[in-house]
Coordinates of C-alpha atoms in Angstrom, one line a residue:
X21 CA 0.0 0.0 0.0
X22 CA 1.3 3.4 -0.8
X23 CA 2.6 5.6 1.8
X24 CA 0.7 8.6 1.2
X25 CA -2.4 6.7 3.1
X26 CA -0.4 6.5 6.2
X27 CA -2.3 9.3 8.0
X28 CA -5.4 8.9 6.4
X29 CA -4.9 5.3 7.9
X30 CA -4.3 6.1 11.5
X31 CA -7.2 8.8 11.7
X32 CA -9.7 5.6 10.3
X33 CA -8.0 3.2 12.9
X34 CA -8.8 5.6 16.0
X35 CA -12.3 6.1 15.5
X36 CA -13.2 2.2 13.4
X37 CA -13.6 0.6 17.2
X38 CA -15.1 3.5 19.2
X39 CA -17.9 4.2 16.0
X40 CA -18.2 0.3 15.8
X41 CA -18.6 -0.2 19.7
X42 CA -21.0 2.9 20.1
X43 CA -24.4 1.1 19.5
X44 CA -23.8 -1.1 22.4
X45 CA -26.7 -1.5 24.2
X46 CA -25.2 -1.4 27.8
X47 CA -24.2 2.3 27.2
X48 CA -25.4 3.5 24.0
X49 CA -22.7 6.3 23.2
X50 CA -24.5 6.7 20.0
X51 CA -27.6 8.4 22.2
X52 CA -25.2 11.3 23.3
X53 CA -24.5 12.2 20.2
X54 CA -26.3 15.4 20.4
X55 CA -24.3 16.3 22.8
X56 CA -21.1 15.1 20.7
X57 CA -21.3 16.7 17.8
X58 CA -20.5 20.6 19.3
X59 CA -18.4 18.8 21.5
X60 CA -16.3 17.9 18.5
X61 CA -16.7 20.3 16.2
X62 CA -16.0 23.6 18.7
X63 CA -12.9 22.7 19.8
X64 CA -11.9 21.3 16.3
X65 CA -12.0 25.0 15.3
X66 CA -10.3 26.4 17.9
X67 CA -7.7 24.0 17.1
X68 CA -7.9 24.0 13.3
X69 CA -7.8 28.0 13.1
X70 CA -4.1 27.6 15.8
X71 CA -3.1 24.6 13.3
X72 CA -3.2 26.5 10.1
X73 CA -1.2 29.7 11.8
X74 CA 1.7 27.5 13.1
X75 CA 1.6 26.1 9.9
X76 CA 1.7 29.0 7.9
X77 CA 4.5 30.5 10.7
X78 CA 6.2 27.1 9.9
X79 CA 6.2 26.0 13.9
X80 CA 5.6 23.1 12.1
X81 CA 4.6 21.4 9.0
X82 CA 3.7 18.2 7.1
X83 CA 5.6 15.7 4.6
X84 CA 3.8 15.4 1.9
X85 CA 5.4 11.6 1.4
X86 CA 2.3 10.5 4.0
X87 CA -0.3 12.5 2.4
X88 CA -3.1 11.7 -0.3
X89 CA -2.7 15.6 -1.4
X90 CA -5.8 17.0 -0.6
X91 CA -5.9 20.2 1.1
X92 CA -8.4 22.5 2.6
X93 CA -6.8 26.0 3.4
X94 CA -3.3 24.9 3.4
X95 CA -3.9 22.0 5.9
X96 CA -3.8 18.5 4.6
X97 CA -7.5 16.5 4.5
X98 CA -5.9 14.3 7.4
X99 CA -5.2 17.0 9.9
X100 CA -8.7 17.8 9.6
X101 CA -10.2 14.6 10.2
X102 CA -6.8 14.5 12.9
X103 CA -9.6 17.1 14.9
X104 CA -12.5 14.6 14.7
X105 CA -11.4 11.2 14.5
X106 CA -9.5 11.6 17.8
X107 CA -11.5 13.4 19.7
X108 CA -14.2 11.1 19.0
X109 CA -12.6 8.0 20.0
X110 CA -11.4 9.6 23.2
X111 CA -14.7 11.1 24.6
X112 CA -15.8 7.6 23.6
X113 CA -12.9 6.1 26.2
X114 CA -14.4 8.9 28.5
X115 CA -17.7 8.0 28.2
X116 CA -16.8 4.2 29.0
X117 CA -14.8 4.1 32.1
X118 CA -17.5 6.7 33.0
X119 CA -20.0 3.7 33.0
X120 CA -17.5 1.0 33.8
X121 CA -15.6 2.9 37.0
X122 CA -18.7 4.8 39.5
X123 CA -16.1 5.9 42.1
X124 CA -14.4 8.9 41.6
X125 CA -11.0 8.1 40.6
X126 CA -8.2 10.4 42.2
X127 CA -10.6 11.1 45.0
X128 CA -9.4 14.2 47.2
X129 CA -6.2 14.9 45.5
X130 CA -7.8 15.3 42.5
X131 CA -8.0 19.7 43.5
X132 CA -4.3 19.1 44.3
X133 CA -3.1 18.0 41.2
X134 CA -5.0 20.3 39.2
X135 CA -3.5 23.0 41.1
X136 CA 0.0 21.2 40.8
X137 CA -0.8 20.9 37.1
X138 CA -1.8 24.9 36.9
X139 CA 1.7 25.7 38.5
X140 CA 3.6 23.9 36.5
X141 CA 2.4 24.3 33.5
X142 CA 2.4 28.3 34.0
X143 CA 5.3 28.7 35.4
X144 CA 7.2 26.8 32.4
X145 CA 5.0 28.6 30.2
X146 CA 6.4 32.0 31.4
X147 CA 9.9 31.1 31.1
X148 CA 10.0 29.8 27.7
X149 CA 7.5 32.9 26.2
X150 CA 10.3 32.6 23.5
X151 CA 9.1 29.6 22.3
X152 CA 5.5 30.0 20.7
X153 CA 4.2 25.8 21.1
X154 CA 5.9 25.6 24.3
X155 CA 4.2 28.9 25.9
X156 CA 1.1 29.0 24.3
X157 CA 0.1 25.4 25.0
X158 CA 1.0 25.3 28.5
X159 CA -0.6 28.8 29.2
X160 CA -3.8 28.1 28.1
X161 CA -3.8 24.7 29.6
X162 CA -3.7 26.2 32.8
X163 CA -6.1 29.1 32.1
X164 CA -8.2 26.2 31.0
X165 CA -8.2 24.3 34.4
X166 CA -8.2 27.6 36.1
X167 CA -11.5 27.7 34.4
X168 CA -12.7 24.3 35.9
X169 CA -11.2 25.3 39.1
X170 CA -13.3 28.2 39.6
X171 CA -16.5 28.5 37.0
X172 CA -16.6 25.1 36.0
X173 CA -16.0 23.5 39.4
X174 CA -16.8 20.6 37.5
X175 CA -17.6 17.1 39.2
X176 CA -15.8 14.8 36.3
X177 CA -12.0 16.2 36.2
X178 CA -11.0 13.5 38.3
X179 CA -12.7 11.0 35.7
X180 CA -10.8 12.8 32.5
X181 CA -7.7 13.0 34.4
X182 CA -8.1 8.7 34.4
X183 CA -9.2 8.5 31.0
X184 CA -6.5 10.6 29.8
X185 CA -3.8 8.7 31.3
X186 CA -5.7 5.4 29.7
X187 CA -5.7 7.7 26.3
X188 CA -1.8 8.6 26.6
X189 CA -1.3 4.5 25.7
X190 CA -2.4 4.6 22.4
X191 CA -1.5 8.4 21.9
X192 CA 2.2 7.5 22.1
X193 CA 1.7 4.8 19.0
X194 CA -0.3 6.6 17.0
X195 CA 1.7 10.2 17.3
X196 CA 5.1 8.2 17.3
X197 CA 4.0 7.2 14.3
X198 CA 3.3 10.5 13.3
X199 CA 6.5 11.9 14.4
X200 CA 8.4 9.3 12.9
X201 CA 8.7 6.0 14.8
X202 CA 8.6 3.1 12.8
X203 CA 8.8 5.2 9.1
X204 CA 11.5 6.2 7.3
X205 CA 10.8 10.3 8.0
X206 CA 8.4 11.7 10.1
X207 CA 4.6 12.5 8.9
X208 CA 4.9 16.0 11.2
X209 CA 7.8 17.7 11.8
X210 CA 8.4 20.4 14.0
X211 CA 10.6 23.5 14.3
X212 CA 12.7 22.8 17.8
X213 CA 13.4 26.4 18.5
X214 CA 9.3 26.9 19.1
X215 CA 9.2 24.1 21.4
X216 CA 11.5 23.0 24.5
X217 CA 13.4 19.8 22.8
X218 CA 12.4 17.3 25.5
X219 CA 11.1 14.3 23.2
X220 CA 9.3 11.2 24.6
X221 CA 10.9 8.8 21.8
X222 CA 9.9 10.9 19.0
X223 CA 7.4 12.9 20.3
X224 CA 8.1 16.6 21.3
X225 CA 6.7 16.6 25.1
X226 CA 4.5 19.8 24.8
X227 CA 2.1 17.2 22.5
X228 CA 1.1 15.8 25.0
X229 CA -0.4 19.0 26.9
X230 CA -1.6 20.0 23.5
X231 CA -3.5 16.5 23.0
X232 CA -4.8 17.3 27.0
X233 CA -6.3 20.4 26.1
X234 CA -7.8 19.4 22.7
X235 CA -9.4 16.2 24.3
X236 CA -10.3 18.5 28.2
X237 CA -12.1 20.9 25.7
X238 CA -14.0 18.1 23.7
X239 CA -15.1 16.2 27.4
X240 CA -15.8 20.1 29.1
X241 CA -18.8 20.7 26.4
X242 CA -19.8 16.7 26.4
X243 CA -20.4 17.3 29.7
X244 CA -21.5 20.6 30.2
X245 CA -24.1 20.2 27.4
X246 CA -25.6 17.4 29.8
X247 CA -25.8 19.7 32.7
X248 CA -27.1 22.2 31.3
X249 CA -30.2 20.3 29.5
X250 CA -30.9 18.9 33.5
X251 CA -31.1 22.3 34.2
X252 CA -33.7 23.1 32.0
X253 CA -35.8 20.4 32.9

């Protein structure tokens, strides 16, 4: 099979068991997909409009080796379905261990690590304002939980928290993939003076803060959505 379907590939892959699994009639998934679809498709623009600026600033940038060509606004076809296909197959995971798991995992230090999280995360933001993926990533990360903390307050952090670390497994395949683990070159590459250097294998660290706020973003409407229709009735 030609290369250029590589990405296209992992995108299909991600969502194929989560779409197939979400008419189960233990927890129909396929029954919150009102909620879903702005879940999906408002973060996906936050994202996609931040995508096609680092792109065009040349943060980082695509090989066009992986590709199938198509383009919509200088992004490749997969990046776009990148926005969907993930997200989708991770709220799914959410929306599982949500049914599987009733206690609250992380229990009372789940305000502590979000705080831990907050400081962190600003305080290396600040340092490295230099660096644009670094600093912007981490900075509105913790602005993000900042939210939860104190308009939010929201009762299912502790739950993403879980999930995400659950979601980090098959994150680190498919984005090694992407950043070149297994291939000859590397679907993405990135510009190293925008980010810190630290790699996980092949994986530039401040991905995986990136992938936590894309995925936080998708669960915080999912969920709020739902709250807000109890409200009403």
């Amino acid at each position: 099979m030609s290369s250029a379907y590589l990405y296209l590939l992992l995108d299909l892959a991600a969502i194929s068991i989560p779409l197939a699994c979400s008419f189960y009639s233990g927890a129909n998934f396929s029954k919150k997909w009102r909620y879903l679809l702005p879940a999906l498709l408002l973060p996906a623009a936050i994202f996609i409009a931040w995508d096609v600026l680092y792109t065009h600033w040349g943060v980082w940038g695509f090989n066009a080796t992986y590709l199938t060509g198509v383009t919509i606004i200088n992004l490749p076809l997969e990046e776009w379905l990148f926005f969907i296909c993930i997200p989708y197959a991770c709220v799914f995971t959410y929306f599982a261990f949500t049914h599987l798991i009733k206690r609250e995992p992380f229990g009372k230090i789940k305000q502590p690590l979000t705080w831990l999280l907050i400081t962190v995360l600003l305080v290396t933001g600040l340092l490295n304002l230099g660096k644009i993926y670094t600093s912007v990533t981490f900075i509105s990360l913790a602005a993000f939980l900042i939210m939860h903390v104190y308009f939010f307050k929201a009762h299912y952090l502790g739950r993403f928290y879980f999930t995400y670390l659950i979601i980090l497994i098959p994150f680190f395949i498919i984005n090694g993939i992407l950043t070149g683990s297994g291939i000859e070159d590397q679907v993405v590459w990135y510009d190293n003076s925008e980010n810190l250097g630290i790699r996980i294998g092949t994986i530039p660290i401040e991905d995986i803060f990136y992938g936590m706020l894309l995925i936080l973003m998708n669960v915080t409407v999912f969920e709020e959505l739902q709250v807000e229709r109890l409200r009403r009735k």
